[in-house]
Coordinates of C-alpha atoms in Angstrom, one line a residue:
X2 CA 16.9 -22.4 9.9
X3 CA 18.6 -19.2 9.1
X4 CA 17.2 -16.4 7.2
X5 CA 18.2 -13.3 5.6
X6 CA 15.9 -10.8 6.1
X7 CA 16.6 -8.0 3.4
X8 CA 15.3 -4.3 4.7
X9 CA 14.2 -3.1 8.2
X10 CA 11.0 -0.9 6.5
X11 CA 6.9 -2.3 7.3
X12 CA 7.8 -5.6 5.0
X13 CA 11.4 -6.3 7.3
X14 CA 9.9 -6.3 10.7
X15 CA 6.9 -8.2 10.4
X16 CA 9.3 -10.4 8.6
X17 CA 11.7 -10.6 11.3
X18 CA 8.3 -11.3 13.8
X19 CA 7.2 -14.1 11.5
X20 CA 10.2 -15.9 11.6
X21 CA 10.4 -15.6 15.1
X22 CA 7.1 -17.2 15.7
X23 CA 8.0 -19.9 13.7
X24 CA 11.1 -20.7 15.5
X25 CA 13.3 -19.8 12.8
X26 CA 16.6 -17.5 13.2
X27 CA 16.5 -14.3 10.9
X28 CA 19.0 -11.5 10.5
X29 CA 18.0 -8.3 9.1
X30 CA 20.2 -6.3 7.1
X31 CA 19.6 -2.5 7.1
X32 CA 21.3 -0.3 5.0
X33 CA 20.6 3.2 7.0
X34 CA 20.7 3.6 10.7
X35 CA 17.7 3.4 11.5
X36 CA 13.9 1.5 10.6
X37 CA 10.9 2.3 8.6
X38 CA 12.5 2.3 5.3
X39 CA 9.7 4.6 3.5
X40 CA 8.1 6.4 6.7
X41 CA 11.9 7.1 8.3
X42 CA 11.9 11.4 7.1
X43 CA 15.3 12.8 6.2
X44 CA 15.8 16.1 5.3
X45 CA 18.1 14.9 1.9
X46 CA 17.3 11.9 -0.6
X47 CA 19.4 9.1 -0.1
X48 CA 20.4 7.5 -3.1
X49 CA 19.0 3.9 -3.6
X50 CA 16.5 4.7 -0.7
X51 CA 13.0 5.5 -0.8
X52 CA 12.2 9.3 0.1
X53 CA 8.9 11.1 1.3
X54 CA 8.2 14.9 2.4
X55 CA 8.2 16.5 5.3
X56 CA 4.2 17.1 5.5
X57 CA 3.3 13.4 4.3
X58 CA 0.2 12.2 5.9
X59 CA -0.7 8.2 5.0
X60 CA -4.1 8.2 3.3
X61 CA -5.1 4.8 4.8
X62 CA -7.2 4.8 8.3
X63 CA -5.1 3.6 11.2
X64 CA -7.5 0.9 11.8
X65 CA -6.6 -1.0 8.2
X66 CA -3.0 -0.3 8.4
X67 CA -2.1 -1.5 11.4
X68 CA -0.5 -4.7 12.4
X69 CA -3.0 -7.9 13.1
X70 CA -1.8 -8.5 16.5
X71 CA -0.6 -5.0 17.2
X72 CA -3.4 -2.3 17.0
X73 CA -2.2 1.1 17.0
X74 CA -2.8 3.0 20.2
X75 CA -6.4 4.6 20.3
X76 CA -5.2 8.2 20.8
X77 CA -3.6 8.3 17.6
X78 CA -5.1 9.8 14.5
X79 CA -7.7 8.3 12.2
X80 CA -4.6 9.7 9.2
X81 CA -1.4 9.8 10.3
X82 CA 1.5 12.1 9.9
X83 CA 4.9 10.0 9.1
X84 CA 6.2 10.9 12.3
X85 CA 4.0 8.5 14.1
X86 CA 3.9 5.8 11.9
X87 CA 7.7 5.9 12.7
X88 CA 6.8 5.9 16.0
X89 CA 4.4 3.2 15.8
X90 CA 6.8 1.0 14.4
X91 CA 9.0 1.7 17.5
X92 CA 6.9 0.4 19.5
X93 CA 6.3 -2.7 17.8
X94 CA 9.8 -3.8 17.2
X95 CA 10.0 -3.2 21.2
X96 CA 6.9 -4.9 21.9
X97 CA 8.5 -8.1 19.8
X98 CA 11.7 -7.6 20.7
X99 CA 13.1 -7.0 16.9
X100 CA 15.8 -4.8 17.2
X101 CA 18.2 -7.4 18.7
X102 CA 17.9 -9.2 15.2
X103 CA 19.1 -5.8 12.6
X104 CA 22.1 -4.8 12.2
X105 CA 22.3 -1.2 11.2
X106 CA 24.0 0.4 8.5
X107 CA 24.7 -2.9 6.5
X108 CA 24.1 -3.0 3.0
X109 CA 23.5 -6.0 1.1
X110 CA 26.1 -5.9 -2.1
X111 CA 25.4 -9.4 -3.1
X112 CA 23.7 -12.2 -2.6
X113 CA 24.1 -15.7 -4.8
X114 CA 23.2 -19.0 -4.8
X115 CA 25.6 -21.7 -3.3
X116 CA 27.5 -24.3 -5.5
X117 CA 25.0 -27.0 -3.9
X118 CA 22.1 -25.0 -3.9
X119 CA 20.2 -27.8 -6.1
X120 CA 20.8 -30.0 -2.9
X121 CA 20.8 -27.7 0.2
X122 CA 18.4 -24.2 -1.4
X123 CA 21.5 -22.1 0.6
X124 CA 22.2 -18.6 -0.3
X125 CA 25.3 -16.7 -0.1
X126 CA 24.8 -13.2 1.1
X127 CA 27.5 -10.6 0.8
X128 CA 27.3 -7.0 3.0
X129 CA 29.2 -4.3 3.6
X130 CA 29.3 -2.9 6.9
X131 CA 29.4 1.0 8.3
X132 CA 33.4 0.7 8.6
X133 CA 33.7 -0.1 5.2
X134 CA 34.5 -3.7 5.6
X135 CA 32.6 -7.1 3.6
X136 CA 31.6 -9.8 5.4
X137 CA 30.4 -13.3 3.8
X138 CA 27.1 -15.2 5.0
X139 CA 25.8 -18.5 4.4
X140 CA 21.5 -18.4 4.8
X141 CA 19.7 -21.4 4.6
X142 CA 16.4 -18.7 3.2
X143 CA 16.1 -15.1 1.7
X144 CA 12.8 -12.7 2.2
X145 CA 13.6 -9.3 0.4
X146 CA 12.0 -6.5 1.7
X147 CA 13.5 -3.3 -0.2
X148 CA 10.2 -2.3 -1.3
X149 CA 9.6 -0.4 -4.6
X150 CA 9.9 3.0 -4.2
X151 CA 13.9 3.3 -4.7
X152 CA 14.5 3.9 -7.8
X153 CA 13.1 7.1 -9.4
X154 CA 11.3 6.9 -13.1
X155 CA 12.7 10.7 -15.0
X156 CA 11.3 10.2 -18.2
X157 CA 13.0 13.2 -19.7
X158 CA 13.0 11.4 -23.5
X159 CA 9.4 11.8 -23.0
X160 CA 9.5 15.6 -23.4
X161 CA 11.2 16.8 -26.0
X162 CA 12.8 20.1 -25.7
X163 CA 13.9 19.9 -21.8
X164 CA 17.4 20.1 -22.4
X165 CA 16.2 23.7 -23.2
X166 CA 14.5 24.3 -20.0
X167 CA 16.1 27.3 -18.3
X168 CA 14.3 26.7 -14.5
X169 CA 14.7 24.0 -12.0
X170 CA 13.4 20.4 -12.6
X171 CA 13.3 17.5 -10.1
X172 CA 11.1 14.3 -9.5
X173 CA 9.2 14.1 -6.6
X174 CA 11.7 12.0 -4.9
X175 CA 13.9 14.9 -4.0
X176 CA 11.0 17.1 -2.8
X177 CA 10.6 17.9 0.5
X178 CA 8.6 20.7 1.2
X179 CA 7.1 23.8 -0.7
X180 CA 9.8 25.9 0.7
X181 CA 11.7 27.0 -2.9
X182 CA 8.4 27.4 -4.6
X183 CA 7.3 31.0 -3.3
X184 CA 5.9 33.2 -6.2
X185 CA 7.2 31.0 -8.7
X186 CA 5.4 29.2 -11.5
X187 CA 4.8 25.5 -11.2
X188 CA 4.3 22.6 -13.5
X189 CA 3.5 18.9 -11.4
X190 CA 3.8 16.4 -14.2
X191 CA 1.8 13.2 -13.2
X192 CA -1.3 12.7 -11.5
X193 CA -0.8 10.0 -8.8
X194 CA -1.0 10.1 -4.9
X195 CA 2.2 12.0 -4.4
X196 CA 1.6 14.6 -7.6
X197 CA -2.0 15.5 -6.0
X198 CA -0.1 16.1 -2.9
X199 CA 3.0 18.2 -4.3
X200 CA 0.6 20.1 -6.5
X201 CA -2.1 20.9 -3.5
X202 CA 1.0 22.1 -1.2
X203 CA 3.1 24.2 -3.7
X204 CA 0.1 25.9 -4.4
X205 CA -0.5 27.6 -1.3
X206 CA 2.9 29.8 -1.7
X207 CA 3.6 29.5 -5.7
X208 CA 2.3 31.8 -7.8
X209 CA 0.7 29.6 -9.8
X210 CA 0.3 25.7 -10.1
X211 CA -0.1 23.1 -13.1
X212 CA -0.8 20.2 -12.5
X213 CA -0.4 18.2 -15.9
X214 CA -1.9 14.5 -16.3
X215 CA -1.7 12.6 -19.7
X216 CA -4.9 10.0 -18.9
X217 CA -6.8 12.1 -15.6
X218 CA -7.6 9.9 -12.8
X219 CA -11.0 9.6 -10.3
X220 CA -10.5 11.0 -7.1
X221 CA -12.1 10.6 -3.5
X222 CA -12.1 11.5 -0.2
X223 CA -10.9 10.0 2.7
X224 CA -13.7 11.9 4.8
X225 CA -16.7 10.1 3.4
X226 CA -20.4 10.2 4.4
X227 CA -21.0 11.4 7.8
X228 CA -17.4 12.7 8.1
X229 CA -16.4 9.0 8.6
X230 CA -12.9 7.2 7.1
X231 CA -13.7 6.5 3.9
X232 CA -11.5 3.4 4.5
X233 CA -14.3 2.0 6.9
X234 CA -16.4 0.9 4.0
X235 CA -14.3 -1.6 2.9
X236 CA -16.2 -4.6 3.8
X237 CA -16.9 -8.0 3.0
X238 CA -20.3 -7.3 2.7
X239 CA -19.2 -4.7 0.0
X240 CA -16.9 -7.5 -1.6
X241 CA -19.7 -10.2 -2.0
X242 CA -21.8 -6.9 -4.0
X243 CA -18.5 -6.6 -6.1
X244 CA -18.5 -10.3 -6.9
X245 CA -22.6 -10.4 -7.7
X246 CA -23.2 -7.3 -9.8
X247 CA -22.1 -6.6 -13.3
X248 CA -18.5 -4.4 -13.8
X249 CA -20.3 -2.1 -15.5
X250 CA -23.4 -1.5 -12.9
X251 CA -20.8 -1.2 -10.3
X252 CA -18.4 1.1 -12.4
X253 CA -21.5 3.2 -12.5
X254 CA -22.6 3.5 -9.2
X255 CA -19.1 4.2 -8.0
X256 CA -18.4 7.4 -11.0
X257 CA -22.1 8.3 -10.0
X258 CA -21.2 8.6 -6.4
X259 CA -17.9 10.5 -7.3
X260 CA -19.1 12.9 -9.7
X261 CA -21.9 14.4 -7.4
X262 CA -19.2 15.5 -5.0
X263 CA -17.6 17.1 -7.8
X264 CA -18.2 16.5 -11.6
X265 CA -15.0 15.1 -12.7
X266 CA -15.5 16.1 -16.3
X267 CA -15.9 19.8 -15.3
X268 CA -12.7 19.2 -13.3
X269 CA -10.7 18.3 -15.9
X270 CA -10.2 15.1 -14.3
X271 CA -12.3 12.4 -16.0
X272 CA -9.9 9.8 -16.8
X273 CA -9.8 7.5 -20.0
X274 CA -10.2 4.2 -17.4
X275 CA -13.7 3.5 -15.4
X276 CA -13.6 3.6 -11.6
X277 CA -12.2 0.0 -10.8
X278 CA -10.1 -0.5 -13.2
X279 CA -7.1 1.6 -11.5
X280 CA -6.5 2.6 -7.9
X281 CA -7.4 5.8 -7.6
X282 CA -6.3 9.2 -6.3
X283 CA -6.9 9.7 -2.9
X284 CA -6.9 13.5 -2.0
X285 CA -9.2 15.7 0.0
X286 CA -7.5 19.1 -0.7
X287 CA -7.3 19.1 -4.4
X288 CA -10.8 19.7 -6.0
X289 CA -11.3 22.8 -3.6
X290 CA -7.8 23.8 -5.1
X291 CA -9.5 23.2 -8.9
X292 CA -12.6 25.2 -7.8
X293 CA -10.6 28.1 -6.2
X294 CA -7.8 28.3 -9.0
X295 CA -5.2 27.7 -6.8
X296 CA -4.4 24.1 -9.0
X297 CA -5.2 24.3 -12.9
X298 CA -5.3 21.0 -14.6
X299 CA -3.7 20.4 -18.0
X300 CA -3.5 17.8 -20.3
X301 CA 0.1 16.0 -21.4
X302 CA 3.1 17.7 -22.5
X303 CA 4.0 18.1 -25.4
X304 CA 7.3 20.2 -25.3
X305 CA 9.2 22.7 -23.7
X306 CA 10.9 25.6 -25.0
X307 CA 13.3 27.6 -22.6
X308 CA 10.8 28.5 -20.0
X309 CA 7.4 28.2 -22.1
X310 CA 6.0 24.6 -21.6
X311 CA 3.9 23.4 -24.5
X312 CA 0.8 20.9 -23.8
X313 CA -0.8 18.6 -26.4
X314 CA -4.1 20.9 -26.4
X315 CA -2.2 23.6 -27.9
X316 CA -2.4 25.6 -24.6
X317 CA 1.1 26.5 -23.2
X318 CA 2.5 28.3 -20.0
X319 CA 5.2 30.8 -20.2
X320 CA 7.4 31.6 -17.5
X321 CA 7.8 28.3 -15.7
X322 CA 10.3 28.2 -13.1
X323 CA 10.3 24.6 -11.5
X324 CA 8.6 21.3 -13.1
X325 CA 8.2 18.5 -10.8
X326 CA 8.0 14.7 -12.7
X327 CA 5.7 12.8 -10.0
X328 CA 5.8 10.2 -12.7
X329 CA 6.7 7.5 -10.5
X330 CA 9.2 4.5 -9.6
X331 CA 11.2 1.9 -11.3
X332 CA 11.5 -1.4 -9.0
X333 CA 14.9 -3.3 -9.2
X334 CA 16.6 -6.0 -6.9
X335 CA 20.0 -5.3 -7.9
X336 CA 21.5 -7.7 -5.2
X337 CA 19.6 -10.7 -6.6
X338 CA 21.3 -13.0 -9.4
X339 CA 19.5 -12.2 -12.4
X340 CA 18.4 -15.9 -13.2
X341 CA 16.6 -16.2 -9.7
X342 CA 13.6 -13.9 -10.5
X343 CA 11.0 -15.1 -13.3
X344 CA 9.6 -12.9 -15.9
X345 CA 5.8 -12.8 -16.7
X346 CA 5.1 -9.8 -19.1
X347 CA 6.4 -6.7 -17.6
X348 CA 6.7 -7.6 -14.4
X349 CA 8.4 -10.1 -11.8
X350 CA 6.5 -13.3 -12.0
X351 CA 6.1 -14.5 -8.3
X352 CA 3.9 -17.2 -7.1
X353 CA 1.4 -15.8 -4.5
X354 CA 3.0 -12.5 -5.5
X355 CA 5.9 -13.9 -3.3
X356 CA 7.7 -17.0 -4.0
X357 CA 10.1 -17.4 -6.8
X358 CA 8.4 -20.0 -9.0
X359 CA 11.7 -21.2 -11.1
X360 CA 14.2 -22.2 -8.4
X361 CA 15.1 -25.8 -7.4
X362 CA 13.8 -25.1 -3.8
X363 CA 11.0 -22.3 -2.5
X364 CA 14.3 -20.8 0.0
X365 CA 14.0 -16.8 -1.6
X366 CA 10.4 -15.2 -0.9
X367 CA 9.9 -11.0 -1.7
X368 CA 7.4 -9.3 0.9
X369 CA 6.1 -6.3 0.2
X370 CA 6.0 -6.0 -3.4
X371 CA 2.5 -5.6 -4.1
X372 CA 0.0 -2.9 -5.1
X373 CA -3.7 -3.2 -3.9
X374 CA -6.8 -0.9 -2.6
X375 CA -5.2 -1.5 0.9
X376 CA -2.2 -0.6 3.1
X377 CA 0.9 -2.3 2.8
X378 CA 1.3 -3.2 6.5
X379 CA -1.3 -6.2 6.6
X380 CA -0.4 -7.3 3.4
X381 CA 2.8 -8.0 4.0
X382 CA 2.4 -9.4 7.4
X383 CA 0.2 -12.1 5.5
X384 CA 2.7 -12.7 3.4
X385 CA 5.4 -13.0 5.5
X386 CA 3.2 -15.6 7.6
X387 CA 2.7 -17.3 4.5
X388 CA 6.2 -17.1 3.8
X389 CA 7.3 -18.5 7.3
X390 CA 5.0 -21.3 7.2
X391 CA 6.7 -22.5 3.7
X392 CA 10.3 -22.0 5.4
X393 CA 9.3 -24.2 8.1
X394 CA 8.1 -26.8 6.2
X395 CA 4.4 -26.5 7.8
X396 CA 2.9 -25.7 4.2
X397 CA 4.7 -27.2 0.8
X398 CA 4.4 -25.3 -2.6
X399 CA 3.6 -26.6 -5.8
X400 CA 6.2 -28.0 -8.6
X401 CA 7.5 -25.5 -10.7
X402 CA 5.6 -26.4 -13.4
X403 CA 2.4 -25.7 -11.3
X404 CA 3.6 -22.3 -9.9
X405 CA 4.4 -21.0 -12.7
X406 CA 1.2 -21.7 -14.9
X407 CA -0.3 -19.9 -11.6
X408 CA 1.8 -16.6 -12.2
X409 CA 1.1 -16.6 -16.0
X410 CA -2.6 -16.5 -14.8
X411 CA -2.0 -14.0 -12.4
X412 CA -0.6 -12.1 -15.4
X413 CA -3.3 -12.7 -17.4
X414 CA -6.1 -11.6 -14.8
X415 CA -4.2 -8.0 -13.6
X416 CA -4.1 -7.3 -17.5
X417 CA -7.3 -7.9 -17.7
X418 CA -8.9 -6.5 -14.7
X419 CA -6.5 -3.3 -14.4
X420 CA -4.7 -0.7 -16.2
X421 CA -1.3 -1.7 -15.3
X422 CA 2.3 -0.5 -17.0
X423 CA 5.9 -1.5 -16.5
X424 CA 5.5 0.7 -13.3
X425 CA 2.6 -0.5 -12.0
X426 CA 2.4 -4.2 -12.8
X427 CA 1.1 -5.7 -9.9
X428 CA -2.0 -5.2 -8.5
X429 CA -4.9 -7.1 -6.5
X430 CA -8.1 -6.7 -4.5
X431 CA -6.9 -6.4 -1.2
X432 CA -10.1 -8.4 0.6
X433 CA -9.7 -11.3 -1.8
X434 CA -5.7 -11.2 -1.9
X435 CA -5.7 -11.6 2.2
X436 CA -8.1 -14.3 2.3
X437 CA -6.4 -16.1 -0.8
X438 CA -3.4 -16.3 1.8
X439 CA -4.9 -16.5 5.0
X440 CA -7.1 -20.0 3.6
X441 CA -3.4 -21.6 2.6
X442 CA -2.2 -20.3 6.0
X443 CA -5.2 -21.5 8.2
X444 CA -6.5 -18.5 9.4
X445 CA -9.1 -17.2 7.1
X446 CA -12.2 -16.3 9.1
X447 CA -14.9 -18.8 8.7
X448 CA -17.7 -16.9 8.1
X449 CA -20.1 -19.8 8.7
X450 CA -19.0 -20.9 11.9
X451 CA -19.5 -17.4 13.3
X452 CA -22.5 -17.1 12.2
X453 CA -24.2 -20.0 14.0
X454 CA -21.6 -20.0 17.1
X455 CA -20.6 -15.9 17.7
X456 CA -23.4 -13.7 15.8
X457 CA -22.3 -10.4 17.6
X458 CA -18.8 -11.0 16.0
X459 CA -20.2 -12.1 12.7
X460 CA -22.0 -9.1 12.7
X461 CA -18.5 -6.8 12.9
X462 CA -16.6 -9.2 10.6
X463 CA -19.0 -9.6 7.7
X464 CA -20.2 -5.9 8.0
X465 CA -17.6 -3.9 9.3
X466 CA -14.1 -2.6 7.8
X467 CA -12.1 -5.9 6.6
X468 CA -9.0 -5.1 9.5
X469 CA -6.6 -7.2 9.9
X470 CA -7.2 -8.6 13.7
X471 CA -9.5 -10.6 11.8
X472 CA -7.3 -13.0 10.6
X473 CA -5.9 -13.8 14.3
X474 CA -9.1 -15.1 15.7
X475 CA -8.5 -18.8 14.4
X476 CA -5.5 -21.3 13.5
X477 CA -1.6 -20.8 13.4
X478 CA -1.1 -17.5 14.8
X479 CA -4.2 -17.3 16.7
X480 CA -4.0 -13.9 19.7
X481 CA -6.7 -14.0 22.4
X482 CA -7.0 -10.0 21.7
X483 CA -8.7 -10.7 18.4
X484 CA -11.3 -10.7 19.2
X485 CA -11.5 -7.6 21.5
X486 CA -9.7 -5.5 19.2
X487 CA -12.4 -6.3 16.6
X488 CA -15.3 -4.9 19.1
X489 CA -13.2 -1.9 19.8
X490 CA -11.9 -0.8 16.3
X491 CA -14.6 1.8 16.3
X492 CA -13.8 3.3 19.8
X493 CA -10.2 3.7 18.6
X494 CA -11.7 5.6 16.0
X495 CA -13.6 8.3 17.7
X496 CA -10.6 8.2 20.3
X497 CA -8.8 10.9 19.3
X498 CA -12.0 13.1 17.8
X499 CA -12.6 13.4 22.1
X500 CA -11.2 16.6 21.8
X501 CA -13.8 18.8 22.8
X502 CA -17.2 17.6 24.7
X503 CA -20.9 18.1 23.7
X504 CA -23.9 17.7 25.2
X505 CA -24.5 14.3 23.4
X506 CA -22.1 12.4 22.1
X507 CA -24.3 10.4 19.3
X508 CA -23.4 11.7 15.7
X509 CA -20.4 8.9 15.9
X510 CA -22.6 5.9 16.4
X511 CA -25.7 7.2 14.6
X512 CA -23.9 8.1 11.8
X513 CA -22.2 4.4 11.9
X514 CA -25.3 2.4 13.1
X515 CA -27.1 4.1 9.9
X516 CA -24.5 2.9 7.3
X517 CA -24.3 -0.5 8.9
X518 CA -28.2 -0.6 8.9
X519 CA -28.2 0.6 5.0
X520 CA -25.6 -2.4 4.1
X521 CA -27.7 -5.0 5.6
X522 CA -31.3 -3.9 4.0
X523 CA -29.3 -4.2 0.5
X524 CA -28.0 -7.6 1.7
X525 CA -31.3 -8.9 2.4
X526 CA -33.4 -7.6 -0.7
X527 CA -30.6 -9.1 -2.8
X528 CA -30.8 -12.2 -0.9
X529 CA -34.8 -12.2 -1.7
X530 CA -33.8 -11.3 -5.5
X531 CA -32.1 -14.8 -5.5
X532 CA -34.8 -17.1 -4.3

């Protein structure tokens, strides 16, 4: 079976593996000349492509982002700069041998169904190659894996009076670095990941920094308690609580937690939304950058005039010289015949957030387009394993009919459980979203059985950080390293923290052995509390 895989970024080449283990035959088309899509740096935007800055630093712990079968070497940092996830994705396209299977600097014009695609499920796939040239495929499957981060949202109707605006103005796409912004004045529109970044870095050259935010978001740390990932914490253990307590007792806990770092309403940060019903910012840098006046937080815009920008509290700013709109992405396929995706609300309706639920055969899957309280990475290896068993004809969707009344659903349930927009409108728990797939796939980790047959490993799986070599100990799939990588996920961590020695080297494991000790005392009392 041949398959187009579209994009070489995180989603394409665990794609490209998945197919491979399955025995199928997958091309990968790759627009620029190189891989990584997102975390490949270059020093000017490309149009079409997704862009990142020069000092971008992923704010998931190596340990959840990495590949199931493919832990990321134990010297590397806990947060990494881009320039080693680039580097770590090097290394596993050589370790699997991927790079035969893309061909560089070929961009996918057009891809359509064949005239007897209600009998073979065939695609059509139209490129155009680095000389200039098109070239015509036939595909028996299609996994798109442009991701969702290409096409810039500039909202300019949104602010009246910016076609008066006498500075500079650019969305965070284009930036790259704080370089242009000495002694100037700033205004960072939007209050997401990447704004909290811009705003944090400008300020430590601009004169002054705004950081403007129309509903104010929560914000942790990624150095929790005892100076530990706060990624680490994300455990099954912690999944069952979030399953047996009320919303509203946990919502509480969690804004009681946050505030006594730093008071949120004091802030100016306090958002309109409670803790778990949006992802929220993650930024170490930025309430220190409040508290010193380096970063002052304003509410929404309400015009601009010339160089005076005007905010809804009647407060304004005179003098501005550059406003950055980190007000986030549009998603599009445009390669993709219109009638092939399926609409549900705002949003593309997929089945298992992958499959297109409305064509005569499941033959065109999208990988990567999903937005959860984990990394991308082991996501979308799931669901490319998912999407490889389907292709092979080891697991069989539903009818139509079925899959779709299982998006609508879906809708239903992310409107309900999340703040979500035309920009954001997908989102899941990450813990429940793998294991949703892994059970179809055959590899979910039967808590049970370990239990009663493998306690010490029970112990890490049900209590420690929900990584993904946990869904290679069992079934289709199943690497004899598992295990081992599962007993060692800690020793990666304090890897590269060896960097200078002490008489005893204990806070790591006391620190750890403490928190795992405090989980399991609140599993057992609510245990008692049941019978």
């Amino acid at each position: 079976m041949k398959v187009a895989v579209i994009g070489a970024g995180p989603s394409g080449l665990t794609s490209l593996k998945a197919c491979l283990d399955e025995g199928l035959e997958p091309t990968c088309f790759e627009s620029s000349d190189d891989m990584g899509g997102l975390w490949k740096f270059k020093d000017v935007s490309e149009p079409n492509r997704a862009s990142i800055y020069r000092s971008l630093t992923i704010n998931i712990w190596k340990e959840m982002m990495c590949y199931s079968d493919f832990p990321i070497p134990a010297d590397y940092p806990n947060y990494m700069h881009h320039s080693k996830i680039l580097k770590y994705f090097r290394m596993y396209a050589d370790h699997f041998k991927l790079l035969q299977h893309i061909r560089f600097q070929t961009s996918v014009k057009k891809i359509t169904q064949r005239p007897d695609f209600s009998r073979t499920g065939q695609w059509e796939v139209v490129v155009g190659t680095k000389d200039g040239n098109e070239e015509s495929h036939i595909f028996d499957a299609i996994i798109c894996c442009s991701g969702h981060f290409n096409y810039p949202n500039l909202p300019l109707k949104d602010f009246p009076g910016i076609e008066t605006f006498e500075g500079n103005y650019f969305h965070s796409w284009d930036y790259k670095g704080p370089e242009d912004m000495y002694g100037k004045r700033v205004v960072v529109i939007g209050i997401g990941n990447s704004g909290g970044d811009i705003a944090v870095e400008t300020s430590r050259v601009a004169e002054e920094v705004f950081l403007s935010t129309r509903s104010g978001a929560w914000v942790i740390r990624q150095v929790s308690d005892n100076g530990l990932p706060v990624d680490m914490f994300n455990t099954r253990f912690v999944h069952v609580m979030l399953k047996l307590l009320p919303m509203s007792l946990l919502n509480w806990l969690g804004e009681k937690k946050l505030n006594s770092m730093y008071d949120h309403a004091m802030y100016g940060l306090k958002p309109k939304h409670r803790l778990l019903s949006q992802i929220p910012v993650i930024n170490d840098d930025l309430p220190f950058k409040i508290l010193s006046g380096g970063v002052i937080v304003k509410p929404n815009i309400k015009s601009i005039h010339g160089s005076t920008v005007v905010f809804e509290d009647g407060s304004s700013v005179e003098n501005v010289d550059t406003i950055v709109f980190a007000t986030g992405y549009n998603y599009d396929f445009p390669y993709l015949p219109k009638n092939a995706l399926y609409k549900s609300g705002h949003r593309v309706g997929l089945y298992k957030h992958v499959f297109a639920p409305n064509l005569d055969h499941p033959t065109l899957a999208i990988v990567g387009f999903i937005h959860s309280d984990g990394a991308i990475m082991p996501q979308a290896e799931m669901q490319a394993r998912y999407v490889a068993r389907v292709f092979k004809g080891h697991k069989k969707l539903p009818s139509n009919q079925a899959m779709i009344k299982a998006v609508e659903k879906d809708t239903r349930n992310i409107e309900k459980n999340y703040i979500t927009s035309k920009l954001t409108p997908i989102q899941v728990d990450f813990v429940e979203y793998m294991d949703n797939l892994a059970k179809d796939i055959g590899v979910r980790p039967s808590l049970l059985w370990l239990f009663f047959t493998d306690f010490p490993l029970f112990k890490r799986v049900f209590w420690g950080p929900v990584t993904a070599y946990q869904y290679r100990l069992f079934g289709p799939g199943k690497w004899d390293g598992a295990r081992q990588a599962i007993f060692t996920q800690f020793d990666r961590m304090y890897q590269p923290m060896k960097t200078r020695k002490v008489l005893k080297e204990i806070f790591f494991s006391m620190g750890l052995r403490n928190k795992l000790e405090d989980q399991q005392k609140i599993f057992v009392i609510i245990l008692v509390s049941f019978f």
